[in-house]
PDB file of C-alpha atoms in Angstrom:
ATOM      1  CA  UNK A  30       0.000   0.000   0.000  1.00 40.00           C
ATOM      2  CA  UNK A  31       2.578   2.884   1.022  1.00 48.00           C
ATOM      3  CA  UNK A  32       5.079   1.676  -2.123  1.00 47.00           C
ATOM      4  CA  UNK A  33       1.567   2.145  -4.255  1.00 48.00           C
ATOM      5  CA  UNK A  34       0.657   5.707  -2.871  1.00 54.00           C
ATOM      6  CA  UNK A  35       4.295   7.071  -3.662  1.00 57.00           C
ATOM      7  CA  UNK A  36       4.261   5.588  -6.323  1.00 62.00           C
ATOM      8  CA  UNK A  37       0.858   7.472  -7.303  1.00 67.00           C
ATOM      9  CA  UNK A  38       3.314  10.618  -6.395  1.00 82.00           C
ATOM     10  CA  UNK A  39       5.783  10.823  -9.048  1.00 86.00           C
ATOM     11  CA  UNK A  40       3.836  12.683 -11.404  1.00 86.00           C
ATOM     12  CA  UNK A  41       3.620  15.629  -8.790  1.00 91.00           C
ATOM     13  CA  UNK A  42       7.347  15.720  -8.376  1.00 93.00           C
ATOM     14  CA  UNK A  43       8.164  15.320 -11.955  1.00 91.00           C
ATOM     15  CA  UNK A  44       5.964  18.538 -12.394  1.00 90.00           C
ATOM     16  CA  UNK A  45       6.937  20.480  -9.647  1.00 93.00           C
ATOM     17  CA  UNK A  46      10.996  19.557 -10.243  1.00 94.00           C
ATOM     18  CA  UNK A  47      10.751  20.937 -14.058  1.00 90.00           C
ATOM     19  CA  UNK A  48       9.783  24.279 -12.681  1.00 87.00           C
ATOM     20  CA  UNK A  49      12.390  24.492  -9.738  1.00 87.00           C
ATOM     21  CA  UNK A  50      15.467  25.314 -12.427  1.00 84.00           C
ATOM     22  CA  UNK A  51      15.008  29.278 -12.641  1.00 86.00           C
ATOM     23  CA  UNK A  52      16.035  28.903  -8.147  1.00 90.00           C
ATOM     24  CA  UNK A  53      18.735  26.979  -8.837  1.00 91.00           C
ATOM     25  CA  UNK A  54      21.537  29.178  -7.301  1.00 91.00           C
ATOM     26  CA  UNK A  55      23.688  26.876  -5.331  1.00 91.00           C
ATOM     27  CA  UNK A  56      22.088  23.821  -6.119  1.00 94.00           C
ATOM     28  CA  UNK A  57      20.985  22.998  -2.382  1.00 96.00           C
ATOM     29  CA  UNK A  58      17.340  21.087  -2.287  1.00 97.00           C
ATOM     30  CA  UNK A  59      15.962  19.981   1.369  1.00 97.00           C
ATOM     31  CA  UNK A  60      13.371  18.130   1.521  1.00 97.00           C
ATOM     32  CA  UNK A  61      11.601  17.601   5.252  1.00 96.00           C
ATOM     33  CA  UNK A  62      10.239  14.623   6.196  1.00 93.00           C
ATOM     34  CA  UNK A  63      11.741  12.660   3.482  1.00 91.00           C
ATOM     35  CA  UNK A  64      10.024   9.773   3.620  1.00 89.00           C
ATOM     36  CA  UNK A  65      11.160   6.887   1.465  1.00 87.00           C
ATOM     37  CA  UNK A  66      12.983   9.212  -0.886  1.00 89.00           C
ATOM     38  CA  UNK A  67      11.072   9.583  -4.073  1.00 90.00           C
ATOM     39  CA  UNK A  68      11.454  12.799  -4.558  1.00 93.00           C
ATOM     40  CA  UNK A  69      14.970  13.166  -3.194  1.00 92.00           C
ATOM     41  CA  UNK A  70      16.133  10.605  -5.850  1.00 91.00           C
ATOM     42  CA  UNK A  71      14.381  12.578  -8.685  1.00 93.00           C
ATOM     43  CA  UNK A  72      16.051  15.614  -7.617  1.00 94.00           C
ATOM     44  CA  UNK A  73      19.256  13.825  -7.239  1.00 92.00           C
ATOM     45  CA  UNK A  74      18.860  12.850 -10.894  1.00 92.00           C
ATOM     46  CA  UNK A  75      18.113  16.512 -12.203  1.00 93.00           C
ATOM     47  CA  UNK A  76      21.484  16.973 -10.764  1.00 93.00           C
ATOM     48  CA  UNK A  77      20.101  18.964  -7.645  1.00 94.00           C
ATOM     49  CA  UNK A  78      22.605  18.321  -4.391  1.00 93.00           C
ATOM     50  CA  UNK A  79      19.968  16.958  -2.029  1.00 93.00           C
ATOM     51  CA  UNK A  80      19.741  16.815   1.861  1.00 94.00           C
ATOM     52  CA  UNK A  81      16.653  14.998   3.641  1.00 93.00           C
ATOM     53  CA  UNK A  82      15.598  14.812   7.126  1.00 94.00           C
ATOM     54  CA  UNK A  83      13.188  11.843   8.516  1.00 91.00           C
ATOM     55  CA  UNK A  84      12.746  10.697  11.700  1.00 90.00           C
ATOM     56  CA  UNK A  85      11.672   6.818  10.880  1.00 88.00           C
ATOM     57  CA  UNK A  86      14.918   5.005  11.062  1.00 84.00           C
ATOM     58  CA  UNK A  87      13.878   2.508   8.916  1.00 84.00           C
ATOM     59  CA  UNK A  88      12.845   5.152   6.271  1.00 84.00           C
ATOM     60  CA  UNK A  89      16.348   7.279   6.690  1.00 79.00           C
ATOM     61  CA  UNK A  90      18.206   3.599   6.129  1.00 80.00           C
ATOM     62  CA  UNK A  91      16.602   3.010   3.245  1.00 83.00           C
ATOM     63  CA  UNK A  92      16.935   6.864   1.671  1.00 83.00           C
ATOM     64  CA  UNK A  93      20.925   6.708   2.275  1.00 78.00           C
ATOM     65  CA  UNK A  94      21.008   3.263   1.091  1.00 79.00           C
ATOM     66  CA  UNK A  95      19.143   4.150  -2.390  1.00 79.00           C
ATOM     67  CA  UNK A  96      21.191   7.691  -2.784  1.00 79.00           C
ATOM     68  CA  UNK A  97      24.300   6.854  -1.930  1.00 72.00           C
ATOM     69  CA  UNK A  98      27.258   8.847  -0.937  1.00 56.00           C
ATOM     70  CA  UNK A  99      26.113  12.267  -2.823  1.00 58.00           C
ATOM     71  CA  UNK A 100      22.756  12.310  -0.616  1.00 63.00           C
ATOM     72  CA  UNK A 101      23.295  13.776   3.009  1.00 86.00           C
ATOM     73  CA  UNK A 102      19.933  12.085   4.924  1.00 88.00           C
ATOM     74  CA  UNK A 103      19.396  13.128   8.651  1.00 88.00           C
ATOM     75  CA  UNK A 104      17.675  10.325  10.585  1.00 88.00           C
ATOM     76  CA  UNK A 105      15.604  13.049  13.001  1.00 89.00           C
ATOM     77  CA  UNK A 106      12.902  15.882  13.723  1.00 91.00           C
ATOM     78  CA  UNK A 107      13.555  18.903  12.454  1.00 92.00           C
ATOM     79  CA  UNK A 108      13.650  20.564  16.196  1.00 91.00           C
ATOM     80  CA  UNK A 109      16.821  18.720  16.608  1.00 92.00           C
ATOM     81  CA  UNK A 110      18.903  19.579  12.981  1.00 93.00           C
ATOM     82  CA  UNK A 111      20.548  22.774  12.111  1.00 94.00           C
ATOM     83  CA  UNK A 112      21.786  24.506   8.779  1.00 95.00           C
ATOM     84  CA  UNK A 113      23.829  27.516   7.595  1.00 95.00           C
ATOM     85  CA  UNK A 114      22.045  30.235   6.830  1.00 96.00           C
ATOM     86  CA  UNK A 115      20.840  31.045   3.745  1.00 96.00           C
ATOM     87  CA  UNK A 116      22.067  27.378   2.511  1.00 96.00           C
ATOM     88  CA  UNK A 117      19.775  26.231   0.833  1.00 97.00           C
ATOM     89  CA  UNK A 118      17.565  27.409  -2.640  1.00 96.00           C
ATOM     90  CA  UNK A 119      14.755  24.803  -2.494  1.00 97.00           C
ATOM     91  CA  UNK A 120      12.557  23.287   0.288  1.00 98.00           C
ATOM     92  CA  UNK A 121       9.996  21.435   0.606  1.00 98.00           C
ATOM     93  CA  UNK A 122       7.627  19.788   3.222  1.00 97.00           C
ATOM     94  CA  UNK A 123       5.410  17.329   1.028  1.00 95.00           C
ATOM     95  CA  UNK A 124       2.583  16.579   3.302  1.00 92.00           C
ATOM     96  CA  UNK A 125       4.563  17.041   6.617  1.00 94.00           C
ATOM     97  CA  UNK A 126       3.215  20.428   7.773  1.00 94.00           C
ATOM     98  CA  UNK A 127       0.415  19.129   9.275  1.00 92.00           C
ATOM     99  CA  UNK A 128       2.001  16.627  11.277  1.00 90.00           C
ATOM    100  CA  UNK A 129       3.952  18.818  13.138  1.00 91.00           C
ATOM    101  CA  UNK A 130       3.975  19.845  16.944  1.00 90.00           C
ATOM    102  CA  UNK A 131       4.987  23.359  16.224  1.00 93.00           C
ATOM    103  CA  UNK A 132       4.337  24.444  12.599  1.00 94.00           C
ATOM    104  CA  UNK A 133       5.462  27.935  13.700  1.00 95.00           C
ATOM    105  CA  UNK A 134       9.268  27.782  15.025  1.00 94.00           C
ATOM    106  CA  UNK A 135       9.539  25.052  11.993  1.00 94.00           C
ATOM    107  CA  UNK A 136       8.900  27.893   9.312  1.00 96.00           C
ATOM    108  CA  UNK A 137      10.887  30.406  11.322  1.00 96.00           C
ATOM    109  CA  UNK A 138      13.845  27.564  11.064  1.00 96.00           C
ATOM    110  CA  UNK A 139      13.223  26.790   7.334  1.00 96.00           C
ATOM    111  CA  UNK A 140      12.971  30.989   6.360  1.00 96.00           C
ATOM    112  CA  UNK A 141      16.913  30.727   8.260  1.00 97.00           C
ATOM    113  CA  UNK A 142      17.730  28.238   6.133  1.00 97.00           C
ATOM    114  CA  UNK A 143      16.456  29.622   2.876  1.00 96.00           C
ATOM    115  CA  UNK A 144      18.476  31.828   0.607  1.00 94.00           C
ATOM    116  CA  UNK A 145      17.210  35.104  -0.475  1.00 92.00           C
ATOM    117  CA  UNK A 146      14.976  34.776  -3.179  1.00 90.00           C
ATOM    118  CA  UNK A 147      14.556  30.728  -2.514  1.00 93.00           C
ATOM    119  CA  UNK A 148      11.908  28.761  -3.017  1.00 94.00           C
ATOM    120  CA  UNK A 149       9.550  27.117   0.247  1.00 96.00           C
ATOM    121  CA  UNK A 150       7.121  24.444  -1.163  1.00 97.00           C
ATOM    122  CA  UNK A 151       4.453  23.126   0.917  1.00 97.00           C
ATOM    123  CA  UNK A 152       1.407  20.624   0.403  1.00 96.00           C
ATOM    124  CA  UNK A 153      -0.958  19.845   2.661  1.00 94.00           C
ATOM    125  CA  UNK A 154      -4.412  18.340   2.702  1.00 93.00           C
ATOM    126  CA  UNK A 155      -7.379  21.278   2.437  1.00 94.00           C
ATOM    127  CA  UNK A 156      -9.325  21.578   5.997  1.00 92.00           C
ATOM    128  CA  UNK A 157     -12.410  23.513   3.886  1.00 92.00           C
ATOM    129  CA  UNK A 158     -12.685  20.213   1.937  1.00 91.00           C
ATOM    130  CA  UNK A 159     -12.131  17.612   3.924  1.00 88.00           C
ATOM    131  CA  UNK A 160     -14.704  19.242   6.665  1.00 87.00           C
ATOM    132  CA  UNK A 161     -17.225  19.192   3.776  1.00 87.00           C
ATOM    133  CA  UNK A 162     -16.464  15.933   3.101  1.00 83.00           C
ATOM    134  CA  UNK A 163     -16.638  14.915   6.868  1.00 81.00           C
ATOM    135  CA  UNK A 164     -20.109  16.440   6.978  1.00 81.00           C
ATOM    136  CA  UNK A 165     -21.279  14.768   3.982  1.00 77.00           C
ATOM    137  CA  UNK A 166     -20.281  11.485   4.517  1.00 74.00           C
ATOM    138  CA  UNK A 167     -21.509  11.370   7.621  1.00 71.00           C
ATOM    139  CA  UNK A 168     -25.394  11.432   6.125  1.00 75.00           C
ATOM    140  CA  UNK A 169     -24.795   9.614   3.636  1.00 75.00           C
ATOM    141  CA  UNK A 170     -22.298   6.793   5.345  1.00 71.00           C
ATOM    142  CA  UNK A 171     -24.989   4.287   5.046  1.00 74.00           C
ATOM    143  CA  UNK A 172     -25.789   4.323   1.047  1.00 75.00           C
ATOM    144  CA  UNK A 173     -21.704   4.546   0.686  1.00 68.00           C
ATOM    145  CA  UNK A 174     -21.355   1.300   2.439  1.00 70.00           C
ATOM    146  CA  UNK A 175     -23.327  -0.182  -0.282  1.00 70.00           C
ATOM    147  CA  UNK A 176     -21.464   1.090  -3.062  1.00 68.00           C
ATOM    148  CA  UNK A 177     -18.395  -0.194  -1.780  1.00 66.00           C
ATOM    149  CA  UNK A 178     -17.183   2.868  -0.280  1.00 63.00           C
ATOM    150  CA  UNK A 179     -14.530   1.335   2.749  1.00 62.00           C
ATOM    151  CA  UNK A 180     -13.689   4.308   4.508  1.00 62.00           C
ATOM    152  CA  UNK A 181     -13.783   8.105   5.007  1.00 63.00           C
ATOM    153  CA  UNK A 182     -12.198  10.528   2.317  1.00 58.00           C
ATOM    154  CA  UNK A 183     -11.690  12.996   4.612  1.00 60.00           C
ATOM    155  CA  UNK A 184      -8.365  13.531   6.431  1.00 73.00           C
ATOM    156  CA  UNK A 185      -7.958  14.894   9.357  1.00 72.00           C
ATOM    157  CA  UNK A 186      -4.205  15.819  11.314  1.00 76.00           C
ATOM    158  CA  UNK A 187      -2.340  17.399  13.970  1.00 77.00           C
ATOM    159  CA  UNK A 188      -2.741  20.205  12.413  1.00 84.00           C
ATOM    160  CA  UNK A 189      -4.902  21.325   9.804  1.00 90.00           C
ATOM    161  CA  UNK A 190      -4.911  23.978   7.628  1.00 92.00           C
ATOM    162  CA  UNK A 191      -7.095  26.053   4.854  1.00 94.00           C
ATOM    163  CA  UNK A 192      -5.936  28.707   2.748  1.00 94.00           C
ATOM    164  CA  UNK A 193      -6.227  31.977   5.243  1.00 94.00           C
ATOM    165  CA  UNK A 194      -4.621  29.916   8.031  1.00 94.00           C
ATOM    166  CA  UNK A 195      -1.775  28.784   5.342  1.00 94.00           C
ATOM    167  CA  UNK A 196      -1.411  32.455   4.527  1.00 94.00           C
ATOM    168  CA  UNK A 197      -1.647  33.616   8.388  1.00 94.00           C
ATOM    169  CA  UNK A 198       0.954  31.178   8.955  1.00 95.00           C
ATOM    170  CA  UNK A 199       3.563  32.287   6.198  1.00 94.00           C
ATOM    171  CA  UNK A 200       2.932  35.632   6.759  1.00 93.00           C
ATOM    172  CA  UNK A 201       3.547  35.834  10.812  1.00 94.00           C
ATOM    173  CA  UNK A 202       7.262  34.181   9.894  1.00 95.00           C
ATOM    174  CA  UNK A 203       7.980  36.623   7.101  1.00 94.00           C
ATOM    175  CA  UNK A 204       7.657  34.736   3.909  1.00 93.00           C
ATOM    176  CA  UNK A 205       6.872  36.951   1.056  1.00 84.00           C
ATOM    177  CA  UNK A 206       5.526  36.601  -2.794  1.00 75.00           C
ATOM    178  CA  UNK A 207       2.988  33.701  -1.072  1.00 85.00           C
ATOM    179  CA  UNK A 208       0.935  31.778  -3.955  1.00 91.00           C
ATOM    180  CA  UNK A 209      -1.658  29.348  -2.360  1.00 93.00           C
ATOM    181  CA  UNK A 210      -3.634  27.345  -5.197  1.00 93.00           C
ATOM    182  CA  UNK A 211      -5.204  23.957  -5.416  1.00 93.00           C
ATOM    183  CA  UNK A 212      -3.376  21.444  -5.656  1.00 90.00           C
ATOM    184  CA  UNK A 213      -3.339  18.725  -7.994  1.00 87.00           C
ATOM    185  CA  UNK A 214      -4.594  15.420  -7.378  1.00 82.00           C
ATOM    186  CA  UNK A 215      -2.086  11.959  -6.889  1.00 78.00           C
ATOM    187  CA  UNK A 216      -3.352   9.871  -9.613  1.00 64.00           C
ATOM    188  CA  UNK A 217      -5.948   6.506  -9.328  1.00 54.00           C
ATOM    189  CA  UNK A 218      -7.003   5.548  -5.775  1.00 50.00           C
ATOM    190  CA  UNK A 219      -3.640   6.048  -3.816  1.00 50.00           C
ATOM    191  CA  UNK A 220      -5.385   5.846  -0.451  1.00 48.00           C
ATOM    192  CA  UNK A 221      -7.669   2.395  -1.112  1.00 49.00           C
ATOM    193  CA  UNK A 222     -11.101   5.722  -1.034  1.00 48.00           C
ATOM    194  CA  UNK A 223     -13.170   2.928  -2.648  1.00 47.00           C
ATOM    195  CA  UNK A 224     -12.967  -1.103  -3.081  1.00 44.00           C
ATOM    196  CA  UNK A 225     -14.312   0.150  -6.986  1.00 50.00           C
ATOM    197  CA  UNK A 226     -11.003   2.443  -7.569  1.00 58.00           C
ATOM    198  CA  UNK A 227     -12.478   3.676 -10.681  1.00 62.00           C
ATOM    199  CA  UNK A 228     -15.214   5.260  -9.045  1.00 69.00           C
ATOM    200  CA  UNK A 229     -12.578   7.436  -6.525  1.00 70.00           C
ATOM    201  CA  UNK A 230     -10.565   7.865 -10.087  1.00 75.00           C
ATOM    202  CA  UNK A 231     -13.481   9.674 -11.676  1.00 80.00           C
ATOM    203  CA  UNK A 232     -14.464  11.431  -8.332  1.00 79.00           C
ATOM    204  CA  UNK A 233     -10.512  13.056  -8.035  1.00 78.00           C
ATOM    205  CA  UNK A 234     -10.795  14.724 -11.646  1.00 85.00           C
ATOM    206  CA  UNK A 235     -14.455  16.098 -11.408  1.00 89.00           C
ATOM    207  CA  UNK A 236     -13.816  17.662  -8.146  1.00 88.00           C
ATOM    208  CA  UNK A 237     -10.070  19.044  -9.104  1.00 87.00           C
ATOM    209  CA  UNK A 238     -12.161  20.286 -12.162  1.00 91.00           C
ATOM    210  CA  UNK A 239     -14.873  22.411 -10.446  1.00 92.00           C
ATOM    211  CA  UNK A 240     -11.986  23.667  -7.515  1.00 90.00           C
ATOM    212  CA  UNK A 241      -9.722  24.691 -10.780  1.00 90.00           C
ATOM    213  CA  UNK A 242     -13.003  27.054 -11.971  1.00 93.00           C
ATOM    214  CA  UNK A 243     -14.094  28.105  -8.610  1.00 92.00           C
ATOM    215  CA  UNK A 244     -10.525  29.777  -7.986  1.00 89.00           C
ATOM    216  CA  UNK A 245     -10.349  31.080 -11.706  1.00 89.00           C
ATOM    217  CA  UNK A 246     -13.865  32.376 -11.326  1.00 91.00           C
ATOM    218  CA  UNK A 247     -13.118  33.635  -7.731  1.00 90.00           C
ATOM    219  CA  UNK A 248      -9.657  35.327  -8.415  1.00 88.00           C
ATOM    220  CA  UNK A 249      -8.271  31.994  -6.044  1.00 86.00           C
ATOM    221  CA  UNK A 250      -9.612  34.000  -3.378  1.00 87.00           C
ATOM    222  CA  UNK A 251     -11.934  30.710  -3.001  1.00 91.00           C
ATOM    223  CA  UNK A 252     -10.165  27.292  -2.854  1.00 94.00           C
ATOM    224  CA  UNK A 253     -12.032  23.977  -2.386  1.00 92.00           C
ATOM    225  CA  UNK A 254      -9.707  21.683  -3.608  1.00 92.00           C
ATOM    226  CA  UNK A 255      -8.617  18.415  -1.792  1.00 90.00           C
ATOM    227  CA  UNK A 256      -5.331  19.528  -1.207  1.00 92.00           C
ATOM    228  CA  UNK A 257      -3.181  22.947  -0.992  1.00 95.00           C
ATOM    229  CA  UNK A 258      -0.041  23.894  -2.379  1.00 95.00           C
ATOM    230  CA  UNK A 259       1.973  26.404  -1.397  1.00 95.00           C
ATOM    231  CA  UNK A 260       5.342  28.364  -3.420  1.00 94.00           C
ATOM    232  CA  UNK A 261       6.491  31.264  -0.702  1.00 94.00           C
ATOM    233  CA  UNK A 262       9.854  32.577  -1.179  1.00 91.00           C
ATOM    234  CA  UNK A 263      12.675  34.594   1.528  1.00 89.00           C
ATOM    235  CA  UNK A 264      12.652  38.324   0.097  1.00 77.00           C
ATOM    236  CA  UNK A 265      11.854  39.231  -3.340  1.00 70.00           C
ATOM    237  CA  UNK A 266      11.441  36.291  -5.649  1.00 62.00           C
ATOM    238  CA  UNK A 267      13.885  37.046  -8.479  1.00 58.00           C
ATOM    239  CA  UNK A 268      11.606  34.766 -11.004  1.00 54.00           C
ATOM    240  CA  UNK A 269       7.822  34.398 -10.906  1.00 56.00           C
ATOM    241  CA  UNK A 270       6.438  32.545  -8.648  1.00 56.00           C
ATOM    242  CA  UNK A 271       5.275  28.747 -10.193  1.00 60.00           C
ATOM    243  CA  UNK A 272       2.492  28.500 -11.808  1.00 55.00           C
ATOM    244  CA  UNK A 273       0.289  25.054 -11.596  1.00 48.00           C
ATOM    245  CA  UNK A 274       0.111  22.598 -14.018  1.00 44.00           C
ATOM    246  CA  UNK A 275      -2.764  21.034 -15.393  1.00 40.00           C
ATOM    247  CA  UNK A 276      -3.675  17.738 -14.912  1.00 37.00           C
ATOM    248  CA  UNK A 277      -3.551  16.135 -17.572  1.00 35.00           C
ATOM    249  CA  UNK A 278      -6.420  13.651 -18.656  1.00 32.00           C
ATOM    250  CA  UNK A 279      -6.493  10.762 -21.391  1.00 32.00           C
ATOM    251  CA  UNK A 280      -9.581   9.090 -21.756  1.00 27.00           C
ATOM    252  CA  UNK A 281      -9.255   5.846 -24.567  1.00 31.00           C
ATOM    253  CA  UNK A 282     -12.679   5.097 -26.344  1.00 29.00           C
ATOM    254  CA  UNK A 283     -12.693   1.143 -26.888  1.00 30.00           C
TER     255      UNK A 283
END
């Protein structure tokens, strides 16, 4: 199941790595809470010098094993490591921000770490949604049961976030040029939603759909998405902040 869900991942790195060149400066990437090391190994192969930090041991093992000598993995919490200043241009927190005892001092940290002008990257699961969700599912948990739904679609953390608190948040530890859009969806049914997968398939698309043309239509003033991403940068940006990319859809007619 977890090699399945990261595996449903890769698209989201692919896209968000091809965008990361104009930050390149000194070729630093962190990524917190490093998991398995996915993304850290797709980095590695864009030629990006990469540094991780996860607290599983098992996890950290396996990163360093899979990396080798050029990857630099930390096997603890972020309250216990410490950088340079300004040393690194990229870093990101994929799904860790809510997990975290004190999202506060950990941005004040990461904003040290950060050169001016670098990129922070956060996703995290959308609180506006997944309280909708909650709500809904509760009424209708009966009639789901039939259609084979196994469990809740909602997710719920230590801490949860929707777009003002994500903004809140950046601003009270100083990040600047914040972009906060919806983000886009892992693909098929990386979670197990559904014992019919095609049914949480079709689900993920319509709703990234209509939370795509609610922000349009709203000026992203109004997100609704699943899931949040954030681009934030230390000072001035000197290149535009990233833009999101479509998801892309192929349907085949048989």
């Amino acid at each position: 199941w977890i090699l399945s869900m990261l595996k449903q991942k890769m698209v989201l790195y692919q896209h968000f790595l091809s965008q990361c060149a104009s930050y390149r400066r000194t070729g630093r990437l962190l990524d917190i809470g490093c998991g398995y090391g996915d993304f850290l190994k797709m980095a590695q192969e864009q030629d990006w010098a990469v540094w991780g930090i996860e607290p599983s041991w098992r996890a950290g093992e396996f990163v360093e094993k899979e990396l080798g000598s050029r990857s630099r993995v930390l096997n603890e919490t972020i309250e216990s490591v410490e950088f340079p200043e300004n040393h690194f241009d990229v870093i990101t927190l994929w799904n860790v921000i809510d997990c975290l005892p004190d999202p506060v001092e950990t941005l004040k940290k990461v904003r040290r770490w950060l050169s001016p002008g670098g990129l922070l990257f956060i996703r995290t699961p959308n609180s506006f949604f997944h309280l909708a969700v909650y709500q809904l599912y509760s009424s209708l948990r009966p009639f789901l049961k039939k259609l084979g739904w196994e469990k809740e679609a909602s997710v719920f953390l230590r801490a949860n976030f929707d777009a003002k608190t994500l903004s809140r948040l950046l601003e009270r530890t100083d990040f600047s040029t914040i972009q906060i859009r919806n983000g886009e969806p892992t693909q098929g049914d990386a979670y197990r939603v559904s014992s019919r997968s095609y049914l949480t398939v079709v689900a993920k698309k319509l709703i990234y759909g209509i939370s795509r043309l609610v922000g349009w239509l709203s000026g992203n003033r109004l997100l609704i998405g699943s899931t949040l991403t954030v681009h934030a940068s230390k000072g001035a940006a000197p290149f535009p902040p990233l833009q999101p990319v479509a998801m892309q859809v192929r349907i085949v007619i048989k």
